[in-house]
PDB file of C-alpha atoms in Angstrom:
ATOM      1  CA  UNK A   1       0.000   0.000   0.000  1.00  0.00           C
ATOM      2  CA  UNK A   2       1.701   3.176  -0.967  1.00  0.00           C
ATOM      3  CA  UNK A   3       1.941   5.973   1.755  1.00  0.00           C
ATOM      4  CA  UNK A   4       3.077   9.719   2.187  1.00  0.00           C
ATOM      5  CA  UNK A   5       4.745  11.302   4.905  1.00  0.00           C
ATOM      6  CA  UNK A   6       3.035  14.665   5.676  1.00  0.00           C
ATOM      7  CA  UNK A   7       3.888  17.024   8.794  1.00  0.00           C
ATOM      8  CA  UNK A   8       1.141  15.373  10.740  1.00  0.00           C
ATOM      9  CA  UNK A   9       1.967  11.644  10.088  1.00  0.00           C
ATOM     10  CA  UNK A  10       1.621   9.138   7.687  1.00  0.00           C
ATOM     11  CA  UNK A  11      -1.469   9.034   5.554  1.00  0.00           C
ATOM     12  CA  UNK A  12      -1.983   5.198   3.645  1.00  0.00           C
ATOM     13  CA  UNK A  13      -3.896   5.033   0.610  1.00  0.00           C
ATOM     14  CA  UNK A  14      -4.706   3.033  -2.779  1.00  0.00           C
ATOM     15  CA  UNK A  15      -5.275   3.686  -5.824  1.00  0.00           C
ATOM     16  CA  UNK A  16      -7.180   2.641  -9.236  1.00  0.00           C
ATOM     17  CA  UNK A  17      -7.226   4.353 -12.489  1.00  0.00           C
ATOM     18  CA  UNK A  18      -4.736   6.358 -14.904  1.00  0.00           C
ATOM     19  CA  UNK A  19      -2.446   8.645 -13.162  1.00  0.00           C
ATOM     20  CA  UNK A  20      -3.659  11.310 -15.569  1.00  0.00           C
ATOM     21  CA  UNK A  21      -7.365  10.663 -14.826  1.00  0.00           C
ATOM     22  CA  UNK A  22      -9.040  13.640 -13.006  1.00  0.00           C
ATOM     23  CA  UNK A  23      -8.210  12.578  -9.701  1.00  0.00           C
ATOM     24  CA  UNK A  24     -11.254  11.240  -7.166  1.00  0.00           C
ATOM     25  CA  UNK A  25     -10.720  11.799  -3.246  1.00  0.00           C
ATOM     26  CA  UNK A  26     -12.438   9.678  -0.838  1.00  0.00           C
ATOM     27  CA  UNK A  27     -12.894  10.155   2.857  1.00  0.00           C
ATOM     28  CA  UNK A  28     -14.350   7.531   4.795  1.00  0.00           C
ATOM     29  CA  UNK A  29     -16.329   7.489   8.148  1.00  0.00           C
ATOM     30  CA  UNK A  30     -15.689   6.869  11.895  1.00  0.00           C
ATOM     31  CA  UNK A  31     -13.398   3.350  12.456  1.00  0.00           C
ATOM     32  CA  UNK A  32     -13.662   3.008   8.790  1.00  0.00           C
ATOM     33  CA  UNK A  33     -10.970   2.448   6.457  1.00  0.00           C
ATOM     34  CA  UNK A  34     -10.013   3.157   2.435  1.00  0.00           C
ATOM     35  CA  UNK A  35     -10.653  -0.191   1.682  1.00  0.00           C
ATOM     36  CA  UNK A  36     -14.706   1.004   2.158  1.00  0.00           C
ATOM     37  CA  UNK A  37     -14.506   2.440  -1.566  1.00  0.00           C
ATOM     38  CA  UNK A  38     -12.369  -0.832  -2.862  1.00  0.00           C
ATOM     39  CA  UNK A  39     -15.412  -1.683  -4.946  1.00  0.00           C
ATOM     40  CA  UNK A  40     -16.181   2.186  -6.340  1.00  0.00           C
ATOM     41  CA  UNK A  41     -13.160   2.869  -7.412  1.00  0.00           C
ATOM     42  CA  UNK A  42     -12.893  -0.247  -9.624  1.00  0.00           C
ATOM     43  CA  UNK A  43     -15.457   1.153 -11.375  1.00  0.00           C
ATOM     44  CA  UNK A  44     -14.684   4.670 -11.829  1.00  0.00           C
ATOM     45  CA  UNK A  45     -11.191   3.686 -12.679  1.00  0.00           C
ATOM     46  CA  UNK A  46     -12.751   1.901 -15.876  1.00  0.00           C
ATOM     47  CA  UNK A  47     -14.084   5.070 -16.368  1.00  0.00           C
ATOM     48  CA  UNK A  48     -10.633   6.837 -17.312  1.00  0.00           C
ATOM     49  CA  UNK A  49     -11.038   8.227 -13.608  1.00  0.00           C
ATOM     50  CA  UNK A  50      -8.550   8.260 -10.735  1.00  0.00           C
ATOM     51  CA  UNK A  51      -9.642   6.773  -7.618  1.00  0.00           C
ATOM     52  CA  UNK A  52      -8.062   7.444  -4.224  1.00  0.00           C
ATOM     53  CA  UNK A  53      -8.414   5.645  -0.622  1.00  0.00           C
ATOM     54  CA  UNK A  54      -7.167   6.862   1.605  1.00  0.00           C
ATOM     55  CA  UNK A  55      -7.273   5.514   5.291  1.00  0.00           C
ATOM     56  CA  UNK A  56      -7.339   8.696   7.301  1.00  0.00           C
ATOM     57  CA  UNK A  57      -6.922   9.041  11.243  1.00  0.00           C
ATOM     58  CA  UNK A  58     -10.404   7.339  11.939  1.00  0.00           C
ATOM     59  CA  UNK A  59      -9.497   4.840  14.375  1.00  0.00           C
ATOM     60  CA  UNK A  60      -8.799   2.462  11.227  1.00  0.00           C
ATOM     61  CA  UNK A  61      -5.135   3.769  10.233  1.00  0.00           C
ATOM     62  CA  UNK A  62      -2.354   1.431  10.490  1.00  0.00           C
ATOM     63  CA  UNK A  63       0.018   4.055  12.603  1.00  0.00           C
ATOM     64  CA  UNK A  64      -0.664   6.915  14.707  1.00  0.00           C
ATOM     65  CA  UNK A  65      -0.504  10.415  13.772  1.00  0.00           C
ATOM     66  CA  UNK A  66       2.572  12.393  14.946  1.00  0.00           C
ATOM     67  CA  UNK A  67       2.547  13.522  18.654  1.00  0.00           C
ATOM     68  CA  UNK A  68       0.552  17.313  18.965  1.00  0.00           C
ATOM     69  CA  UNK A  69      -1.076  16.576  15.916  1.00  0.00           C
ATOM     70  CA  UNK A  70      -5.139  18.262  15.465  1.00  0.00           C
ATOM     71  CA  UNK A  71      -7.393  15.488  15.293  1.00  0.00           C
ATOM     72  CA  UNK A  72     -10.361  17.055  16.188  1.00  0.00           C
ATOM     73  CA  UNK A  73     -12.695  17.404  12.801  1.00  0.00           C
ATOM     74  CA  UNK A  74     -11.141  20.689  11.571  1.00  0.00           C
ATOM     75  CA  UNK A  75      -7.659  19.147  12.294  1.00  0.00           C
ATOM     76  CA  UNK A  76      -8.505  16.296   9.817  1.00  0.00           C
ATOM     77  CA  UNK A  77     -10.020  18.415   7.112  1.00  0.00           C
ATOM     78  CA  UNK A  78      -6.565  19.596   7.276  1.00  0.00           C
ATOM     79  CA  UNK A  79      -4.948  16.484   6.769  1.00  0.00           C
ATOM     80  CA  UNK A  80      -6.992  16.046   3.773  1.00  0.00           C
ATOM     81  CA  UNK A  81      -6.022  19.811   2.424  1.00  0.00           C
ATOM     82  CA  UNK A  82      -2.657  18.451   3.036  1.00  0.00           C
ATOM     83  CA  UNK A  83      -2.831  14.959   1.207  1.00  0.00           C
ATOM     84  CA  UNK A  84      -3.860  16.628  -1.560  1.00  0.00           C
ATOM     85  CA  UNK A  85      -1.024  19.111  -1.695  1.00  0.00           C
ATOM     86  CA  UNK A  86       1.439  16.547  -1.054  1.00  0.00           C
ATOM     87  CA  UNK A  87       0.185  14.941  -4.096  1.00  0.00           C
ATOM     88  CA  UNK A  88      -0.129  17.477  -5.867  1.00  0.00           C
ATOM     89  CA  UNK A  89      -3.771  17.494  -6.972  1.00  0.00           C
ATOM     90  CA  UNK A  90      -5.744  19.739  -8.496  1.00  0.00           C
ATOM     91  CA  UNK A  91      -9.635  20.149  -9.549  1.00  0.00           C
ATOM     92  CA  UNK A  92     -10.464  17.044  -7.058  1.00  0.00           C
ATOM     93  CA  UNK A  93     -13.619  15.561  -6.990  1.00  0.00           C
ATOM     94  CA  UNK A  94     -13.819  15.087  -3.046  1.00  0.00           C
ATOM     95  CA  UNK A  95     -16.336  12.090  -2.056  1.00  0.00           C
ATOM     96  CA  UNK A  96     -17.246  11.838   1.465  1.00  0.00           C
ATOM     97  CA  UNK A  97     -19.581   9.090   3.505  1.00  0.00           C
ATOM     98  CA  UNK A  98     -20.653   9.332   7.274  1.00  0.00           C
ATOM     99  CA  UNK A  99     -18.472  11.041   9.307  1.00  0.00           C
ATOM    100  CA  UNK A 100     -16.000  11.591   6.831  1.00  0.00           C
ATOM    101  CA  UNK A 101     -18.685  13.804   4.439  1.00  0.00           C
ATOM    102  CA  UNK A 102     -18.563  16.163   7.441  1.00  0.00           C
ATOM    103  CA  UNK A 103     -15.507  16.177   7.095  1.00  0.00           C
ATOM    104  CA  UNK A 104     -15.845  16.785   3.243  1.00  0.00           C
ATOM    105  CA  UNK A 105     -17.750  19.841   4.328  1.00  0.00           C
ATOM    106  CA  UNK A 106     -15.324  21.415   6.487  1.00  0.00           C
ATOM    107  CA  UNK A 107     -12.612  20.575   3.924  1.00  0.00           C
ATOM    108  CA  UNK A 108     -14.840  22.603   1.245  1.00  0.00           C
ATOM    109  CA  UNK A 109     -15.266  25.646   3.432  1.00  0.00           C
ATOM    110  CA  UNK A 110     -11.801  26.052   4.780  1.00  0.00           C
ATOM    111  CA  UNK A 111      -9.470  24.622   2.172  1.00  0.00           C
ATOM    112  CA  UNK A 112     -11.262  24.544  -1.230  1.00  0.00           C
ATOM    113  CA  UNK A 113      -8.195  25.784  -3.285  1.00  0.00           C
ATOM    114  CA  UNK A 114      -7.918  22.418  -4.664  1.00  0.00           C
ATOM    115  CA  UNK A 115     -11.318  21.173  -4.769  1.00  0.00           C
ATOM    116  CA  UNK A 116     -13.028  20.970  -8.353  1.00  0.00           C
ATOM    117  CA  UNK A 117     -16.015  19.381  -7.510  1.00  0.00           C
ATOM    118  CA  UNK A 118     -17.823  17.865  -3.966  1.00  0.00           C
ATOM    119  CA  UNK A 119     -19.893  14.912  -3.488  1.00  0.00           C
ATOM    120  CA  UNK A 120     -21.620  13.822  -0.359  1.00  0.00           C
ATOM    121  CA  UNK A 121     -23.056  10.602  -0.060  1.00  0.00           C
ATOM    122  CA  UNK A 122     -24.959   9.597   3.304  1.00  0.00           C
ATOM    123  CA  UNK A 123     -23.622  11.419   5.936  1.00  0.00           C
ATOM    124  CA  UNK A 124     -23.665  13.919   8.952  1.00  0.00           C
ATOM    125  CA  UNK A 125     -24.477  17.605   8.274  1.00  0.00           C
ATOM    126  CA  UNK A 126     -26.538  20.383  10.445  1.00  0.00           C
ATOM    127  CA  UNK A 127     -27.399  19.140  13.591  1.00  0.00           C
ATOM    128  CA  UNK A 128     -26.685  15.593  12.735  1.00  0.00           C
ATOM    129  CA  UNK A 129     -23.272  15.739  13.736  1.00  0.00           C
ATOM    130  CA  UNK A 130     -22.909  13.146  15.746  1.00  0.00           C
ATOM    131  CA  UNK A 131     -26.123  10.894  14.884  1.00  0.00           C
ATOM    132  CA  UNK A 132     -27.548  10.028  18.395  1.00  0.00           C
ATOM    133  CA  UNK A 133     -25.878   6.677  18.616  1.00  0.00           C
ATOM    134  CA  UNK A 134     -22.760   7.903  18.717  1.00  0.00           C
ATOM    135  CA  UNK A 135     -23.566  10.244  22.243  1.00  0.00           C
ATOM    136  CA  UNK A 136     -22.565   7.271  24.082  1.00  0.00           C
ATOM    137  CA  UNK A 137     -18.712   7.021  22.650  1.00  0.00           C
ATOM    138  CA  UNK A 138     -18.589  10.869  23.272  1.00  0.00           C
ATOM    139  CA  UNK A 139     -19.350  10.377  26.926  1.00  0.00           C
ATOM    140  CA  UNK A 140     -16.974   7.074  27.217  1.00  0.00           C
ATOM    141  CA  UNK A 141     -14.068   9.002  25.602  1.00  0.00           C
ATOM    142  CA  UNK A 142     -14.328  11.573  28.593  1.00  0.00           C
ATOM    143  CA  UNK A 143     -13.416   8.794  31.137  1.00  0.00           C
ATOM    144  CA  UNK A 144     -10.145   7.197  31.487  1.00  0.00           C
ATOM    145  CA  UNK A 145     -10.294   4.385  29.455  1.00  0.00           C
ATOM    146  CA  UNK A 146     -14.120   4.802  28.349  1.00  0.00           C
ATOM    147  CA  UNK A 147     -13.954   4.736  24.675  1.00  0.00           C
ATOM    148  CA  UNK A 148     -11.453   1.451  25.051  1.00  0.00           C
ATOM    149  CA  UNK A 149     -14.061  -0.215  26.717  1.00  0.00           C
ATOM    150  CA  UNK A 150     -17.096   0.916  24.760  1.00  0.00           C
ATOM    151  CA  UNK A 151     -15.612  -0.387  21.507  1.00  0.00           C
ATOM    152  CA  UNK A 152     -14.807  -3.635  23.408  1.00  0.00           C
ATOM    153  CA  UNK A 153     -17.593  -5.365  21.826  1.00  0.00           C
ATOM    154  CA  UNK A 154     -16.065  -4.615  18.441  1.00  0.00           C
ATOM    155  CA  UNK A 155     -13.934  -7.161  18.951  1.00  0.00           C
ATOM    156  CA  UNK A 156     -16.387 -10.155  17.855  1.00  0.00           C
ATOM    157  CA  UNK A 157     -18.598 -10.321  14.701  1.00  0.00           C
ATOM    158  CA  UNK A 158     -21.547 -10.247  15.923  1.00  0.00           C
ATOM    159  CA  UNK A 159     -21.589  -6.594  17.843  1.00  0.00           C
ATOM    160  CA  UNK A 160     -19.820  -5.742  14.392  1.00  0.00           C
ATOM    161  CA  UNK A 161     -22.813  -6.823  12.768  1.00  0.00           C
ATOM    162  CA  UNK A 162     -25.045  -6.062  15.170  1.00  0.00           C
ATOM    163  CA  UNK A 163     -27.091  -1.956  14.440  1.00  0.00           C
ATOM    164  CA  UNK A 164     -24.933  -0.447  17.170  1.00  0.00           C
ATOM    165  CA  UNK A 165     -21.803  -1.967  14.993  1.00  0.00           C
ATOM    166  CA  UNK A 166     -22.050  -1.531  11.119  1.00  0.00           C
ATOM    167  CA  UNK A 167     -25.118  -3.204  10.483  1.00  0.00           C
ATOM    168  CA  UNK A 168     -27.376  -0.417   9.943  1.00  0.00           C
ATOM    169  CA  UNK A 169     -25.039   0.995   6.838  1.00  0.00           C
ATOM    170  CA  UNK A 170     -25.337  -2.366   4.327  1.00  0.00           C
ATOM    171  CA  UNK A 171     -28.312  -4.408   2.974  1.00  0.00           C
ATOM    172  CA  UNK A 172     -25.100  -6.345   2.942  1.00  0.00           C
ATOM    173  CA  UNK A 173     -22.579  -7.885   5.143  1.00  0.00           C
ATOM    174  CA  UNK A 174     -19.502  -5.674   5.516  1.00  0.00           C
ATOM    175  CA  UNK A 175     -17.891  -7.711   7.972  1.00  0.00           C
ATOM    176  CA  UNK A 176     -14.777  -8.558   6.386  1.00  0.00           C
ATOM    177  CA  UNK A 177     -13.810  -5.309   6.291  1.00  0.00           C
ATOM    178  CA  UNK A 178     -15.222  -3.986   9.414  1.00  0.00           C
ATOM    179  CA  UNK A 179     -12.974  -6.691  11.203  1.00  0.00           C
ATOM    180  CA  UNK A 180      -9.880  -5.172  10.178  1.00  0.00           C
ATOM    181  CA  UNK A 181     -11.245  -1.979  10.832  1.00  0.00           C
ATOM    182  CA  UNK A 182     -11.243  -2.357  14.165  1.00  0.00           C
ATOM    183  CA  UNK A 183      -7.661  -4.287  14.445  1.00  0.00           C
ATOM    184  CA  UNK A 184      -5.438  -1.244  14.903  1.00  0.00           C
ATOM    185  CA  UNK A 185      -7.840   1.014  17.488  1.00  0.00           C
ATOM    186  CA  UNK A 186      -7.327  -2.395  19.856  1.00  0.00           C
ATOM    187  CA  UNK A 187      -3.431  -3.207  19.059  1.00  0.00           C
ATOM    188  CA  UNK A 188      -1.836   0.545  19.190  1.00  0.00           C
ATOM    189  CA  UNK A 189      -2.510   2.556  22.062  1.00  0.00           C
ATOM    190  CA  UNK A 190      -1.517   6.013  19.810  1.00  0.00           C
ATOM    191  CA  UNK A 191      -4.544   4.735  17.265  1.00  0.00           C
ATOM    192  CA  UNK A 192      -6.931   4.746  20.116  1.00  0.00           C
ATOM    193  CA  UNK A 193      -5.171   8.014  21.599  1.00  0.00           C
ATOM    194  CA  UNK A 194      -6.163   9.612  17.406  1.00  0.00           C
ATOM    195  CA  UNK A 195      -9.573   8.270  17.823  1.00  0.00           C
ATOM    196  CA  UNK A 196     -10.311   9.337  21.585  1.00  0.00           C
ATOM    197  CA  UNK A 197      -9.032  13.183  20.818  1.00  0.00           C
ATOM    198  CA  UNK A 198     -11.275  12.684  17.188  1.00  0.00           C
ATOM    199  CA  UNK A 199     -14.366  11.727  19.355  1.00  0.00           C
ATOM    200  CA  UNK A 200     -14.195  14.530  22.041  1.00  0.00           C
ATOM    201  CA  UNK A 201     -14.336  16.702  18.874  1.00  0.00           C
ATOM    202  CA  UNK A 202     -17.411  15.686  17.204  1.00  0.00           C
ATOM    203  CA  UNK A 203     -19.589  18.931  17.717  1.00  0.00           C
ATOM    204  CA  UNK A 204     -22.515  20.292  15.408  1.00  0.00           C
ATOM    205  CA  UNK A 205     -21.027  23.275  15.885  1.00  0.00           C
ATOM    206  CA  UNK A 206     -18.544  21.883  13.003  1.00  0.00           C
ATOM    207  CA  UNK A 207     -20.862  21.149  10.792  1.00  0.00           C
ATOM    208  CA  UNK A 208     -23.671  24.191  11.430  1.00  0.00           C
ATOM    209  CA  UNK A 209     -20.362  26.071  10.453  1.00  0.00           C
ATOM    210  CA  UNK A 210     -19.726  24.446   7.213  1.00  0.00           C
ATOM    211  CA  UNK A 211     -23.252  24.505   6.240  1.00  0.00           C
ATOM    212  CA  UNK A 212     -23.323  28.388   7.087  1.00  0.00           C
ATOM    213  CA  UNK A 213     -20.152  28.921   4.519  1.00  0.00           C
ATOM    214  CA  UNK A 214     -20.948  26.189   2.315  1.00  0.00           C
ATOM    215  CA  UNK A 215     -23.167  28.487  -0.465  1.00  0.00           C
ATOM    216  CA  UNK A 216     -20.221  30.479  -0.988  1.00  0.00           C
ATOM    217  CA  UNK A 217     -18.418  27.158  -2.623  1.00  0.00           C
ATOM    218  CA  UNK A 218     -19.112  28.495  -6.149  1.00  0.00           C
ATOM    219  CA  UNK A 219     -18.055  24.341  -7.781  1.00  0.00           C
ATOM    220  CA  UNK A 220     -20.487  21.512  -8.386  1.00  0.00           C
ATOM    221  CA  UNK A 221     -21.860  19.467  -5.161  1.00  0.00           C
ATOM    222  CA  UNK A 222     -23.944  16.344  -5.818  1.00  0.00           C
ATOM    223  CA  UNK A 223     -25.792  15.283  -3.144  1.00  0.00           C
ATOM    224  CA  UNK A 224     -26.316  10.913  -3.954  1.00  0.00           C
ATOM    225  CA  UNK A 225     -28.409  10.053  -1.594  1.00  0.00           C
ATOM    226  CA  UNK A 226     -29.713   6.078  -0.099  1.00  0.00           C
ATOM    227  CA  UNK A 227     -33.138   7.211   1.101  1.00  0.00           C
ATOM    228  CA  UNK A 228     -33.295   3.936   2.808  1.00  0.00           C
ATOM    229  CA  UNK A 229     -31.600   4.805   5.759  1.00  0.00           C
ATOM    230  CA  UNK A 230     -31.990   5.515   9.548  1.00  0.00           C
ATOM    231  CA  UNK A 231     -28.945   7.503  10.257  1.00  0.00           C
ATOM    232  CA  UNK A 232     -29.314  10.073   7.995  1.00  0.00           C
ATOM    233  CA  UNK A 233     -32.189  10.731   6.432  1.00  0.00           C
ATOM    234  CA  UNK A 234     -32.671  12.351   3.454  1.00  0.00           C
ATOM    235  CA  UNK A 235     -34.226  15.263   4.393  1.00  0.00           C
ATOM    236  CA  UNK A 236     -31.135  15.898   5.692  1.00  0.00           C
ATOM    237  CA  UNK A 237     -29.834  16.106   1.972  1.00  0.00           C
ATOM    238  CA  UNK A 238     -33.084  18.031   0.946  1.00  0.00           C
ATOM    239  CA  UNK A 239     -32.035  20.807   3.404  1.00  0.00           C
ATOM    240  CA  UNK A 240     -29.156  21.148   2.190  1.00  0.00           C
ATOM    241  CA  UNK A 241     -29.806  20.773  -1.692  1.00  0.00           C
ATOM    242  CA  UNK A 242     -32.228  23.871  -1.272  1.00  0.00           C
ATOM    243  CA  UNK A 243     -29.736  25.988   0.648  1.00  0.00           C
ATOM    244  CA  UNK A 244     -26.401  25.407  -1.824  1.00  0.00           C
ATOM    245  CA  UNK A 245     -26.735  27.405  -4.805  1.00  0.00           C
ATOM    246  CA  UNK A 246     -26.460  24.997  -7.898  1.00  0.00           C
ATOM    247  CA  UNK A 247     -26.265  21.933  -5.593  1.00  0.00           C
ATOM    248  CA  UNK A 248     -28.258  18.876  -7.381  1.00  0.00           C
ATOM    249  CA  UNK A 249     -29.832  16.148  -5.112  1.00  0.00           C
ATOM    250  CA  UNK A 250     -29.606  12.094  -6.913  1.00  0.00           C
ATOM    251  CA  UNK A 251     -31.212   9.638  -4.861  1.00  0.00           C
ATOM    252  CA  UNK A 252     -29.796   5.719  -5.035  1.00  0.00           C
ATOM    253  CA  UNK A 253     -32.541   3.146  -4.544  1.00  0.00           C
ATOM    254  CA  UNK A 254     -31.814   0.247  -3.033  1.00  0.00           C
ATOM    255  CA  UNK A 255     -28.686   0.964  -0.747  1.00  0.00           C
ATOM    256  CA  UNK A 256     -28.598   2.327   2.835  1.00  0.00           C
ATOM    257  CA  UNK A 257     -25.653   4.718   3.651  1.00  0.00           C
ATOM    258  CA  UNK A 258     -23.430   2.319   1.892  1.00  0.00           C
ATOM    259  CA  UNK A 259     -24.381   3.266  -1.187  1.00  0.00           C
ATOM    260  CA  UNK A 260     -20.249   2.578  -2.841  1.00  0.00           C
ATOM    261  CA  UNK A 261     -21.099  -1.463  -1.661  1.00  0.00           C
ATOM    262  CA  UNK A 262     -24.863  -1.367  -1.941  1.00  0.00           C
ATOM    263  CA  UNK A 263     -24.642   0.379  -5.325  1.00  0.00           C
ATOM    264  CA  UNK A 264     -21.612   0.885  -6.502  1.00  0.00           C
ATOM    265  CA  UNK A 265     -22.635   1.299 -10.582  1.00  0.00           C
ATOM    266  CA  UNK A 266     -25.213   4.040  -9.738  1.00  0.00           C
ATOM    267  CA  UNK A 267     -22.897   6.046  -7.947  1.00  0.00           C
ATOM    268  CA  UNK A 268     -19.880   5.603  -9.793  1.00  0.00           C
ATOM    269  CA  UNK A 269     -21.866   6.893 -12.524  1.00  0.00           C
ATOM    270  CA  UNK A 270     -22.949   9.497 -11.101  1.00  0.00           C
ATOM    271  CA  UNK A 271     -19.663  10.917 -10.127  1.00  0.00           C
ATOM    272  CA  UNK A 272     -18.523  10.130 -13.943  1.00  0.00           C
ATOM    273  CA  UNK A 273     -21.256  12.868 -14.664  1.00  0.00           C
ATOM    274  CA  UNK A 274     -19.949  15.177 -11.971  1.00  0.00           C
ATOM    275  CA  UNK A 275     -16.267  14.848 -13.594  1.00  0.00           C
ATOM    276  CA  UNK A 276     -17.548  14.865 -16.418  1.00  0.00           C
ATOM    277  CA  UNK A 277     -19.503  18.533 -16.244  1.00  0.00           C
ATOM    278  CA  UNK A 278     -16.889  20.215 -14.171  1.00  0.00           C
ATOM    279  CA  UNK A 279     -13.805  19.042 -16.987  1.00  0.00           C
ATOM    280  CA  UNK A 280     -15.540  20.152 -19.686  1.00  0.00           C
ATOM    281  CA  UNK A 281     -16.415  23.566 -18.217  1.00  0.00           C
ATOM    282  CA  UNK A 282     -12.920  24.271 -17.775  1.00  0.00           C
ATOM    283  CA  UNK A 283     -12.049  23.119 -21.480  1.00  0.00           C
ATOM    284  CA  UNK A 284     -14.382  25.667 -22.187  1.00  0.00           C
ATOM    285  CA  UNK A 285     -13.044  28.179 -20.198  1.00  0.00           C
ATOM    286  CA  UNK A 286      -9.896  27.155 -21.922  1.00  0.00           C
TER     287      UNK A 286
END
């Protein structure tokens, strides 16, 4: 698995696609890993486009960050402004699920230089930030060795599978990758240390923030939206489609907030059409 060394630590990734292909960004959610889009960016790398993972500092990343490093939400938005600088990439589509299309958000508003495009699948935004099941890790990760034991259960497939696990995001079984998801928060004490400081961070006031500043993006945002599902539900989108000047709201039958394992065809093409609209503007511009 390649990797990059940036001031805050190292960021692992893969890749699919031509390295000349307009390059795609994904950020994943909470104790999630890059692996989540494995099946996405086959796809959209057929498609001429450039697909990349990256496993970010989500509780799933094979090393800890540097010591002093911001993990709170904005910190990570960072860490995503600076991935793509240390690549080098330019007119990014930036595709964001759960927590990490927060994240997406915040990375929009504060460092869009780079950004060509944004697309939010199922994920937090307004008040929604965290969903209510996650109010219990936020309390555990105030106590000395809380969040350690709350995640305990994680540990066996069936709390993985379980709806306080990941079973609420797939029509599908995700298990094989949510167990190696959870491998590193349990075996390195600085991944749980990332995840902890991440967790006492989750505020709304984050994402009220973004969604404040967010009309002022001036670039394409697709909303693609699972309306079959609990966590966030799609009136959550509908809010937000109304409020973003431009922003266009695609709804993917079939799929809860998995929508890149549930569905992967429908929304690989619709970010083909997103890359698609946003390169040829700037030919034209050309």
């Amino acid at each position: 698995m390649p990797a990059i060394q940036l001031q805050q630590g190292t960021i692992h990734y893969e890749q699919a696609g031509p390295p000349d292909g307009r390059p795609v960004v994904f950020v994943h959610g909470y104790l999630m890993g890059g692996d989540l889009w494995a099946l996405l960016g086959e796809r959209l790398a057929a498609r001429g486009l450039r697909a990349i993972m990256p496993t970010w500092p989500l509780g799933a990343h094979p090393e800890p960050m540097s010591p002093g490093t911001d993990v709170t939400p904005r910190g990570v938005a960072a860490i995503v402004a600076a991935f793509l600088e240390a690549l080098d990439l330019d007119d990014v589509v930036l595709v964001g699920n759960d927590t990490g299309g927060a994240l997406c958000q915040v990375v929009a508003v504060d460092h869009p230089d780079r950004l060509g495009a944004l697309v939010l699948t199922n994920c937090d935004m307004y008040e929604n930030f965290p969903p209510s099941p996650f109010t219990a890790l936020l309390k555990a990760a105030r106590l000395p060795g809380g969040l350690k034991a709350a995640l305990q259960p994680m540990r066996t497939a069936a709390a993985r599978r379980s709806p306080l696990g990941y079973g609420m995001l797939s029509h599908g079984d995700v298990d094989h990758l949510a167990r190696g998801w959870v491998k590193p928060v349990f075996g390195q004490r600085g991944v749980l240390e990332d995840l902890r400081r991440f967790t006492l961070g989750l505020d709304n006031e984050v994402t009220l923030d973004a969604a404040r500043r967010l009309p002022g993006f001036g670039k394409p945002v697709l909303l693609a939206w699972a309306p079959d599902d609990k966590l966030f539900p799609l009136e959550l989108a509908q809010r937000m489609a109304a409020e973003v000047p431009g922003a266009r709201l695609e709804t993917i039958e079939r799929s809860r907030a998995f929508s890149m394992i549930d569905q992967p065809e429908r929304l690989a093409g619709l970010i083909e059409e997103v890359a698609a609209q946003r390169s040829a503007a700037g030919q034209a511009m050309r």
